[in-house]
mmCIF file of C-alpha atoms in Angstrom:
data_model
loop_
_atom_site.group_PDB
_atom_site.id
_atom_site.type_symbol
_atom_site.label_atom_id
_atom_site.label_comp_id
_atom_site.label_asym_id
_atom_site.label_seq_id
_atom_site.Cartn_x
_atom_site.Cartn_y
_atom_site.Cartn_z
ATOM 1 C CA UNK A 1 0.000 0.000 0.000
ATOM 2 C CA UNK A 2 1.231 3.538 -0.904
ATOM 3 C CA UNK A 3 1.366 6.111 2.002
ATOM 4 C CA UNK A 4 -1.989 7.811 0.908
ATOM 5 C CA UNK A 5 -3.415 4.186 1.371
ATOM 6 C CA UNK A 6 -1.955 3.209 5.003
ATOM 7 C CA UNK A 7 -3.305 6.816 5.900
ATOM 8 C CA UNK A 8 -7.074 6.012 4.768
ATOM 9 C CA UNK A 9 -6.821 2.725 6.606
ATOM 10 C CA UNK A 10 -5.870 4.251 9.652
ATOM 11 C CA UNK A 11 -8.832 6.984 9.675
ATOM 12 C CA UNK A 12 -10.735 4.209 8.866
ATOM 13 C CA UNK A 13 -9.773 2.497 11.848
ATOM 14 C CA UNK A 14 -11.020 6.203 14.002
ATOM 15 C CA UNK A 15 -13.755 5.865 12.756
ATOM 16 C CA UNK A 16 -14.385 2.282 13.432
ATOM 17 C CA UNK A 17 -13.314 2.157 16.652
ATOM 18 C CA UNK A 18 -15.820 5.522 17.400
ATOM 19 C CA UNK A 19 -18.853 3.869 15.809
ATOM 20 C CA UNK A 20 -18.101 0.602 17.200
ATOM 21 C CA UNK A 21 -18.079 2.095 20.610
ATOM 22 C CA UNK A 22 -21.555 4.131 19.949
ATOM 23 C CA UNK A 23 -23.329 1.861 17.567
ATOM 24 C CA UNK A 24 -21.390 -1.345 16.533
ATOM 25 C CA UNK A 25 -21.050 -0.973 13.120
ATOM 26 C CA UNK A 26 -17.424 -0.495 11.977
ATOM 27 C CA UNK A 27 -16.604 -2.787 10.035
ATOM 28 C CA UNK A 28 -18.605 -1.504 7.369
ATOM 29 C CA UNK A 29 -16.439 1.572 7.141
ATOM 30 C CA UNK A 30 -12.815 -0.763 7.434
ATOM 31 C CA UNK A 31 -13.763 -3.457 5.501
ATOM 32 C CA UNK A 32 -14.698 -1.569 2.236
ATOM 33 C CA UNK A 33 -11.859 0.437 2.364
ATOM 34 C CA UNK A 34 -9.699 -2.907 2.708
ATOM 35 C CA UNK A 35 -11.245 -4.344 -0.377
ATOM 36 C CA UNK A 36 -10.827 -0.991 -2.220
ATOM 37 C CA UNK A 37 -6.970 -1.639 -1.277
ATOM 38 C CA UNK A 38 -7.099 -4.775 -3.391
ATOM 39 C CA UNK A 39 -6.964 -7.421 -0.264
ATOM 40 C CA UNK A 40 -8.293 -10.507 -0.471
ATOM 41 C CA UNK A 41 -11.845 -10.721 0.967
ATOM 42 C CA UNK A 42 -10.988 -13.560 3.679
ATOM 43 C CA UNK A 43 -7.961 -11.528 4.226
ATOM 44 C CA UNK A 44 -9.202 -8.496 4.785
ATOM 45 C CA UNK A 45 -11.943 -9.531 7.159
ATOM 46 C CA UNK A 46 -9.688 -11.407 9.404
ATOM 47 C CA UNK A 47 -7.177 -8.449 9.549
ATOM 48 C CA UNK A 48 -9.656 -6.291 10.467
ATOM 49 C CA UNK A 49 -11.095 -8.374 12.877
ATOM 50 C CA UNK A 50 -8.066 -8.631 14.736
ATOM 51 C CA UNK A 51 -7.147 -4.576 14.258
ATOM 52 C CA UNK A 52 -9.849 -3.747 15.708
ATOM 53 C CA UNK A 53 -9.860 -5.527 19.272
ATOM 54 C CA UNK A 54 -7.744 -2.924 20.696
ATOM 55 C CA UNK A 55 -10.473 -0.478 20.176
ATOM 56 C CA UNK A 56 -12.586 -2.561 21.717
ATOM 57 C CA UNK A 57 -10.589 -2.656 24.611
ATOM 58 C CA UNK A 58 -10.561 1.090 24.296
ATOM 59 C CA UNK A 59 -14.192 1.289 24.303
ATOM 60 C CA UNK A 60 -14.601 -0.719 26.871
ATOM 61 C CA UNK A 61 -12.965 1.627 29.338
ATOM 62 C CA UNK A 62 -14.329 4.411 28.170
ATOM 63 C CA UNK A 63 -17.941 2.692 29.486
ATOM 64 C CA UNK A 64 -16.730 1.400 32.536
ATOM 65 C CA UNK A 65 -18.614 3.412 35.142
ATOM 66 C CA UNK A 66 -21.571 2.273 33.267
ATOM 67 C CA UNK A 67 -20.010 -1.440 33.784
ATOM 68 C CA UNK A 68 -20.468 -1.284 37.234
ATOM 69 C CA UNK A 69 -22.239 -3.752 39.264
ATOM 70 C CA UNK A 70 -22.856 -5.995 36.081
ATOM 71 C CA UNK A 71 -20.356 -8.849 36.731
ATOM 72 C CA UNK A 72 -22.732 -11.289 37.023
ATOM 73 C CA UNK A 73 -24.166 -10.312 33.929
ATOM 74 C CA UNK A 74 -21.007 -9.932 31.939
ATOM 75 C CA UNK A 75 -19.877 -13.233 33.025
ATOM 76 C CA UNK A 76 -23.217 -15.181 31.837
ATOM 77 C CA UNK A 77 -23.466 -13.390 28.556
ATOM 78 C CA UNK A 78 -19.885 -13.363 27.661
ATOM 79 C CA UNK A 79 -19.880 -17.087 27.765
ATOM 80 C CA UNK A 80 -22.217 -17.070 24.750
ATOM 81 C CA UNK A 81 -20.301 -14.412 23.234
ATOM 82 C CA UNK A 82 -16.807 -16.400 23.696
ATOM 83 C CA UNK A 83 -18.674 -19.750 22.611
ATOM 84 C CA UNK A 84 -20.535 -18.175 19.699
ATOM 85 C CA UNK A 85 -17.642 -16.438 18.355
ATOM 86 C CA UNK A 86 -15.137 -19.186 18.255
ATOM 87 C CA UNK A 87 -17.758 -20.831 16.149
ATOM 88 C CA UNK A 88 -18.143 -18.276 14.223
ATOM 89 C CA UNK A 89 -14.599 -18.161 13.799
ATOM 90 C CA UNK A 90 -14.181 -21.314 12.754
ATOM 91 C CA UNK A 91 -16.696 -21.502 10.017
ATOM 92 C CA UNK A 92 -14.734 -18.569 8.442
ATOM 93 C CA UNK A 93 -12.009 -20.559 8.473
ATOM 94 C CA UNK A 94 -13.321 -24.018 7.139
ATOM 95 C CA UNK A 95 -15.887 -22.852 5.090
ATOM 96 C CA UNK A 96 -14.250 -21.937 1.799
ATOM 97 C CA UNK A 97 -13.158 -18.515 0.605
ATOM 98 C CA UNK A 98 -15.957 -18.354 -2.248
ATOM 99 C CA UNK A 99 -18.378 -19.832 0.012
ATOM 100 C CA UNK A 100 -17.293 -16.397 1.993
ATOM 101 C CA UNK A 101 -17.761 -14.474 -0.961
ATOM 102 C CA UNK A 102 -21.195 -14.996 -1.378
ATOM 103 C CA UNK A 103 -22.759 -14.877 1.874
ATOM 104 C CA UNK A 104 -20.969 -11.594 2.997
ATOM 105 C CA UNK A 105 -22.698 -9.444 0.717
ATOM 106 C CA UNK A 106 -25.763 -10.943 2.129
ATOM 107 C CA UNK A 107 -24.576 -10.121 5.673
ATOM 108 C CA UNK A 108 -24.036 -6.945 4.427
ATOM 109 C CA UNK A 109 -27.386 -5.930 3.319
ATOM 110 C CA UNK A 110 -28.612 -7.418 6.672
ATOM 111 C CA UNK A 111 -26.494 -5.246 8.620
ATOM 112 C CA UNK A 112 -27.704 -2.156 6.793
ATOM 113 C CA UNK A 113 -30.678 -2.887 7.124
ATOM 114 C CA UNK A 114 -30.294 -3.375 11.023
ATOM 115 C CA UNK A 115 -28.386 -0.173 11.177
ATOM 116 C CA UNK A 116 -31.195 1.812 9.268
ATOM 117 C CA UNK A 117 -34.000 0.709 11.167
ATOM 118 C CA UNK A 118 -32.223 0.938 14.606
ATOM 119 C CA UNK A 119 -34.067 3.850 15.966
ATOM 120 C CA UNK A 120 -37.633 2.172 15.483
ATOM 121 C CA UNK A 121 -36.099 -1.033 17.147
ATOM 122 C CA UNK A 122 -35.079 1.055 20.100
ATOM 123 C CA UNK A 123 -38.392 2.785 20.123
ATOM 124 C CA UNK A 124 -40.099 -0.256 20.117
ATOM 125 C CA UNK A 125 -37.691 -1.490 22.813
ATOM 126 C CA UNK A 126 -38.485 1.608 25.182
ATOM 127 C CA UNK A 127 -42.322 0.733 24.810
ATOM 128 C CA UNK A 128 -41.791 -2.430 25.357
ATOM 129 C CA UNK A 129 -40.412 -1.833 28.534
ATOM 130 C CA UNK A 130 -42.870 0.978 29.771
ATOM 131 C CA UNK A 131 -45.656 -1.673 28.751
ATOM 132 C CA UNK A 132 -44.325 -4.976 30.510
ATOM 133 C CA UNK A 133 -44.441 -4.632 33.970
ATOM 134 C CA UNK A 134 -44.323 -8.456 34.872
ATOM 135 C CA UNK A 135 -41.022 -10.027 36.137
ATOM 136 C CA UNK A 136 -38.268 -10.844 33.787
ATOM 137 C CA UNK A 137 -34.893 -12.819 34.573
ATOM 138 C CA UNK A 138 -32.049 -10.429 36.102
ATOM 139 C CA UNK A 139 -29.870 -11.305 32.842
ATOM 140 C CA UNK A 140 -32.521 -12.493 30.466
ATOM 141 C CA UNK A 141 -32.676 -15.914 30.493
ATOM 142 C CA UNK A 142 -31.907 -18.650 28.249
ATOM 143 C CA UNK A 143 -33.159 -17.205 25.473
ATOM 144 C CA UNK A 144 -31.019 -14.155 25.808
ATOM 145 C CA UNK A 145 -27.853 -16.510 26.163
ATOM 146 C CA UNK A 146 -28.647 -18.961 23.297
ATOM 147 C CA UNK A 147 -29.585 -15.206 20.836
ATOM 148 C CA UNK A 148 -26.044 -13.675 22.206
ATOM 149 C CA UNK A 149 -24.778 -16.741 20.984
ATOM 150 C CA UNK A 150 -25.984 -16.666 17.713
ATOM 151 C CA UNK A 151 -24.637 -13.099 17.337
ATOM 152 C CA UNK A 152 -21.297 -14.060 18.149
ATOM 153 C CA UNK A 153 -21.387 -16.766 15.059
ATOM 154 C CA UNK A 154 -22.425 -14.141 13.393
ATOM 155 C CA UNK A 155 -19.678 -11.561 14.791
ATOM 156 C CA UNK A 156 -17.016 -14.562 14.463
ATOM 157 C CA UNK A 157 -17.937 -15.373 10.764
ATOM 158 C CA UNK A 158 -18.576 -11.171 9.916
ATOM 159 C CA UNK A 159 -19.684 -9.049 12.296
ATOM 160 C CA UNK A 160 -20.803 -5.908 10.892
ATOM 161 C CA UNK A 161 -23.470 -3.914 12.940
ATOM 162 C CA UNK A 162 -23.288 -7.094 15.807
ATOM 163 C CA UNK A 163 -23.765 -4.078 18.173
ATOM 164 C CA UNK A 164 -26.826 -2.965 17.162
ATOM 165 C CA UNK A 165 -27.861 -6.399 16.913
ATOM 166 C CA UNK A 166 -26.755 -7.219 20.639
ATOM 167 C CA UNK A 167 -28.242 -3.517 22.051
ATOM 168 C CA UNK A 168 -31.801 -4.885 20.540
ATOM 169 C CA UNK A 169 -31.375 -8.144 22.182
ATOM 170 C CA UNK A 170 -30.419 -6.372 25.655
ATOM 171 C CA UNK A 171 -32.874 -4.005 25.337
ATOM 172 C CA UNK A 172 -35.773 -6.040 24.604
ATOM 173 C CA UNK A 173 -34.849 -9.135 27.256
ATOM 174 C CA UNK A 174 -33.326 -7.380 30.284
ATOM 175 C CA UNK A 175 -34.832 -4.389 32.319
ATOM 176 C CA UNK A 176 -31.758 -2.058 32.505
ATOM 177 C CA UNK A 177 -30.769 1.742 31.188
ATOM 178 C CA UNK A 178 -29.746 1.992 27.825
ATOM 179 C CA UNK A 179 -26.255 3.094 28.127
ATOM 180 C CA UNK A 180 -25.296 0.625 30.781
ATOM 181 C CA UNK A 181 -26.482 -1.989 28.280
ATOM 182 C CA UNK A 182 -24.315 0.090 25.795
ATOM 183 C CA UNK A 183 -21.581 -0.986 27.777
ATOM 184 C CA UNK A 184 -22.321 -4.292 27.902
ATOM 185 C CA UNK A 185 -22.842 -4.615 24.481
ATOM 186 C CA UNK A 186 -19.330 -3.248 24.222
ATOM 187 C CA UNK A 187 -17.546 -6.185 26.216
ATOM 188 C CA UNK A 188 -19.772 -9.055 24.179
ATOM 189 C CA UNK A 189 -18.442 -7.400 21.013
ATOM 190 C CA UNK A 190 -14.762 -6.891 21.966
ATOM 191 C CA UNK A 191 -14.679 -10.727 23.463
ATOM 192 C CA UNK A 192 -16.305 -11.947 20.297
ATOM 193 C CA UNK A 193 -13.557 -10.284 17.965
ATOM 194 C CA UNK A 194 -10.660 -11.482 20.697
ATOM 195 C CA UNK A 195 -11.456 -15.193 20.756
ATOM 196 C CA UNK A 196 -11.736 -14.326 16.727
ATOM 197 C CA UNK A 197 -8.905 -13.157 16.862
ATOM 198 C CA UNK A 198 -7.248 -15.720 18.670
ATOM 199 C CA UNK A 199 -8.059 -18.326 16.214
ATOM 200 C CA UNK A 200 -7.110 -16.213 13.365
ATOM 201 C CA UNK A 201 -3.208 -15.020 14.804
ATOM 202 C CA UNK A 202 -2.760 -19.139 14.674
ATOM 203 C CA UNK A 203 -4.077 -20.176 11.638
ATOM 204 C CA UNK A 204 -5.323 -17.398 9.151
ATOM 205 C CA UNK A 205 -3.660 -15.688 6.510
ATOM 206 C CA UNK A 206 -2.918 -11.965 8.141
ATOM 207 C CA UNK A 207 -1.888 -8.698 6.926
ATOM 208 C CA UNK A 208 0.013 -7.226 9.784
ATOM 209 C CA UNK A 209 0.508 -3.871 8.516
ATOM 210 C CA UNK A 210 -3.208 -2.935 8.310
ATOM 211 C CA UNK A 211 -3.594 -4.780 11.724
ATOM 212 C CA UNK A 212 -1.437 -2.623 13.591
ATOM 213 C CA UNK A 213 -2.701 0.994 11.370
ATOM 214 C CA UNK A 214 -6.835 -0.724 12.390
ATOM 215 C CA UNK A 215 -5.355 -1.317 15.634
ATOM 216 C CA UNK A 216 -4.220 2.531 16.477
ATOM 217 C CA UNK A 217 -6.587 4.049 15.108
ATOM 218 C CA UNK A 218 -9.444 1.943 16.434
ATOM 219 C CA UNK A 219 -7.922 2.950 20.097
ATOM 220 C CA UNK A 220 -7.860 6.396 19.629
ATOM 221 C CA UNK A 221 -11.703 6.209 18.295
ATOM 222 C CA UNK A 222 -12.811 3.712 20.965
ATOM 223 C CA UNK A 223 -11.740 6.990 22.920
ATOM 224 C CA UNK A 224 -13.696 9.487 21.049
ATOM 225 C CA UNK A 225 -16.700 7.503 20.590
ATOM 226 C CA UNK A 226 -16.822 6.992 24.453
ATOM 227 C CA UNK A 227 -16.497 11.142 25.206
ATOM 228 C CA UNK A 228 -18.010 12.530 22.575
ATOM 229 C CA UNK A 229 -19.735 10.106 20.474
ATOM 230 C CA UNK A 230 -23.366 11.127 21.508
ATOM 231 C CA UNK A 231 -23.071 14.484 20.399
ATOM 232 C CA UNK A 232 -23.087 13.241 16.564
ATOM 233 C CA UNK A 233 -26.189 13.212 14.837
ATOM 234 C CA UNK A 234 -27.390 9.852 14.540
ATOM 235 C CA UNK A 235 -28.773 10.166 11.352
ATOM 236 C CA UNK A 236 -25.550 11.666 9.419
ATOM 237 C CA UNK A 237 -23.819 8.529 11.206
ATOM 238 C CA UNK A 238 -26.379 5.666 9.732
ATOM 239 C CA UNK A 239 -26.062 7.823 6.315
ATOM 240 C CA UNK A 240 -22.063 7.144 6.004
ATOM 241 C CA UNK A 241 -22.291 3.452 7.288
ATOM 242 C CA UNK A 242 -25.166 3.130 4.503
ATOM 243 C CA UNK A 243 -23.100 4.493 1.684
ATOM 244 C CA UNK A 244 -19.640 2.560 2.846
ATOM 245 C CA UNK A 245 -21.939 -0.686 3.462
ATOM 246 C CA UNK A 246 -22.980 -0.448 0.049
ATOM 247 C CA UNK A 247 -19.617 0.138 -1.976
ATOM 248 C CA UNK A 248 -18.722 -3.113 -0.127
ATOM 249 C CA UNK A 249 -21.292 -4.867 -1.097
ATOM 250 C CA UNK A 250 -20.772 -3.840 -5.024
ATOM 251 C CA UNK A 251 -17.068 -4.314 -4.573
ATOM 252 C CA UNK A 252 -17.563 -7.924 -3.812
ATOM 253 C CA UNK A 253 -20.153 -8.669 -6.446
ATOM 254 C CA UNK A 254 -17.872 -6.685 -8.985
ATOM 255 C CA UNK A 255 -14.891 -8.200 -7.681
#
């Protein structure tokens, strides 16, 4: 990669690492830019995946007073997170590289989708809540675990907009304020892409350099997404993760 190139993949690691940390959705700005680069698709996703756990870690932090006194909670639901993205993981990995091809542009579309219709699922969350006043479990109950599960396959395989996925899930199965679920959704994420991770540094084909440019930048925007995240508008955020969502998607079928 020419200079110009290594300094678009590490903005697009700030910006990842800020969205991921407010919404959950940044791959679709890293991964597009990746395949722009000329990486292979495999390649690129597993790179990414792996640049982008320190920003995780970052945005992590940044939430921590809103972690507090959710131990218990953390420990249940990262389970399914840890189990569901080694499985994940491993799929990538067995599954072969055109099989990869043609089901990411369907994930893709999916995630869009989830990221565009985000605010009605939250609304529908909060009136959900006001409207159920029967008891639910502390940390949602089986179901919650076996759906947190399935979102780590799907975060281990892809991952693109798994946050907003897991923030619906929380929201709608566990009585709790939104942006201490934020911050749970935050861990789940981060230990889905470090057991990825894991797996990938052993046996994957990995382009270091854009792991460590991902990697710096993501921790500087885990940062900024945790201070001053909410002060974007939401809807000039969804509009960019549209548009980049979409090149990706053509890129692959063009590819």
């Amino acid at each position: 990669m020419t200079w110009l190139e290594q300094l678009a993949v590490f903005g697009a690691g700030i910006a990842a690492g800020g969205i991921n940390t407010i919404v959950g959705s940044g791959t679709l700005i890293t991964f597009p830019v990746l395949l722009a680069f000329g990486l292979p698709p495999v390649t690129a996703n597993v790179s990414n995946t792996i640049g982008l756990v320190p920003g995780g870690i970052s945005g992590a932090i940044g939430y921590r007073r809103e972690l507090e006194g959710q131990r218990a909670r953390l420990l249940r639901l990262g389970t399914a997170s840890l189990l569901g993205g080694t499985t994940g993981a491993v799929l990538l990995l067995t599954l072969p590289a055109s099989a990869f091809k043609a089901i990411v542009p369907v994930l893709i579309i999916a995630a869009l989708v989830l990221v565009v219709v985000q605010p009605r699922l939250a609304r529908w969350v909060k009136q959900r809540r006001e409207a159920d006043t029967g008891p639910e479990p502390e940390h949602g109950g089986l179901i919650l675990f076996v759906a947190v599960f399935a979102a780590g396959v799907y975060g281990g395989y892809f991952g693109a907009a798994q946050g907003v996925l897991l923030i619906g899930l929380l929201g709608v199965f566990v009585h709790e304020d939104i942006q201490r679920l934020n911050g749970v959704k935050n861990v789940l994420g981060l230990l889905v892409n470090a057991v990825s991770a894991v797996v990938f540094t052993m046996v994957a084909d990995v382009d270091w350099r854009v792991v460590a440019l991902i990697a710096v930048g993501s921790i500087i925007g885990g940062q900024l997404g945790a201070k001053m995240g909410r002060r974007l508008p939401p809807n000039v955020l969804r509009g960019v993760i549209v548009v980049v969502g979409i090149i990706a998607v053509v890129r692959l079928l063009t590819a």
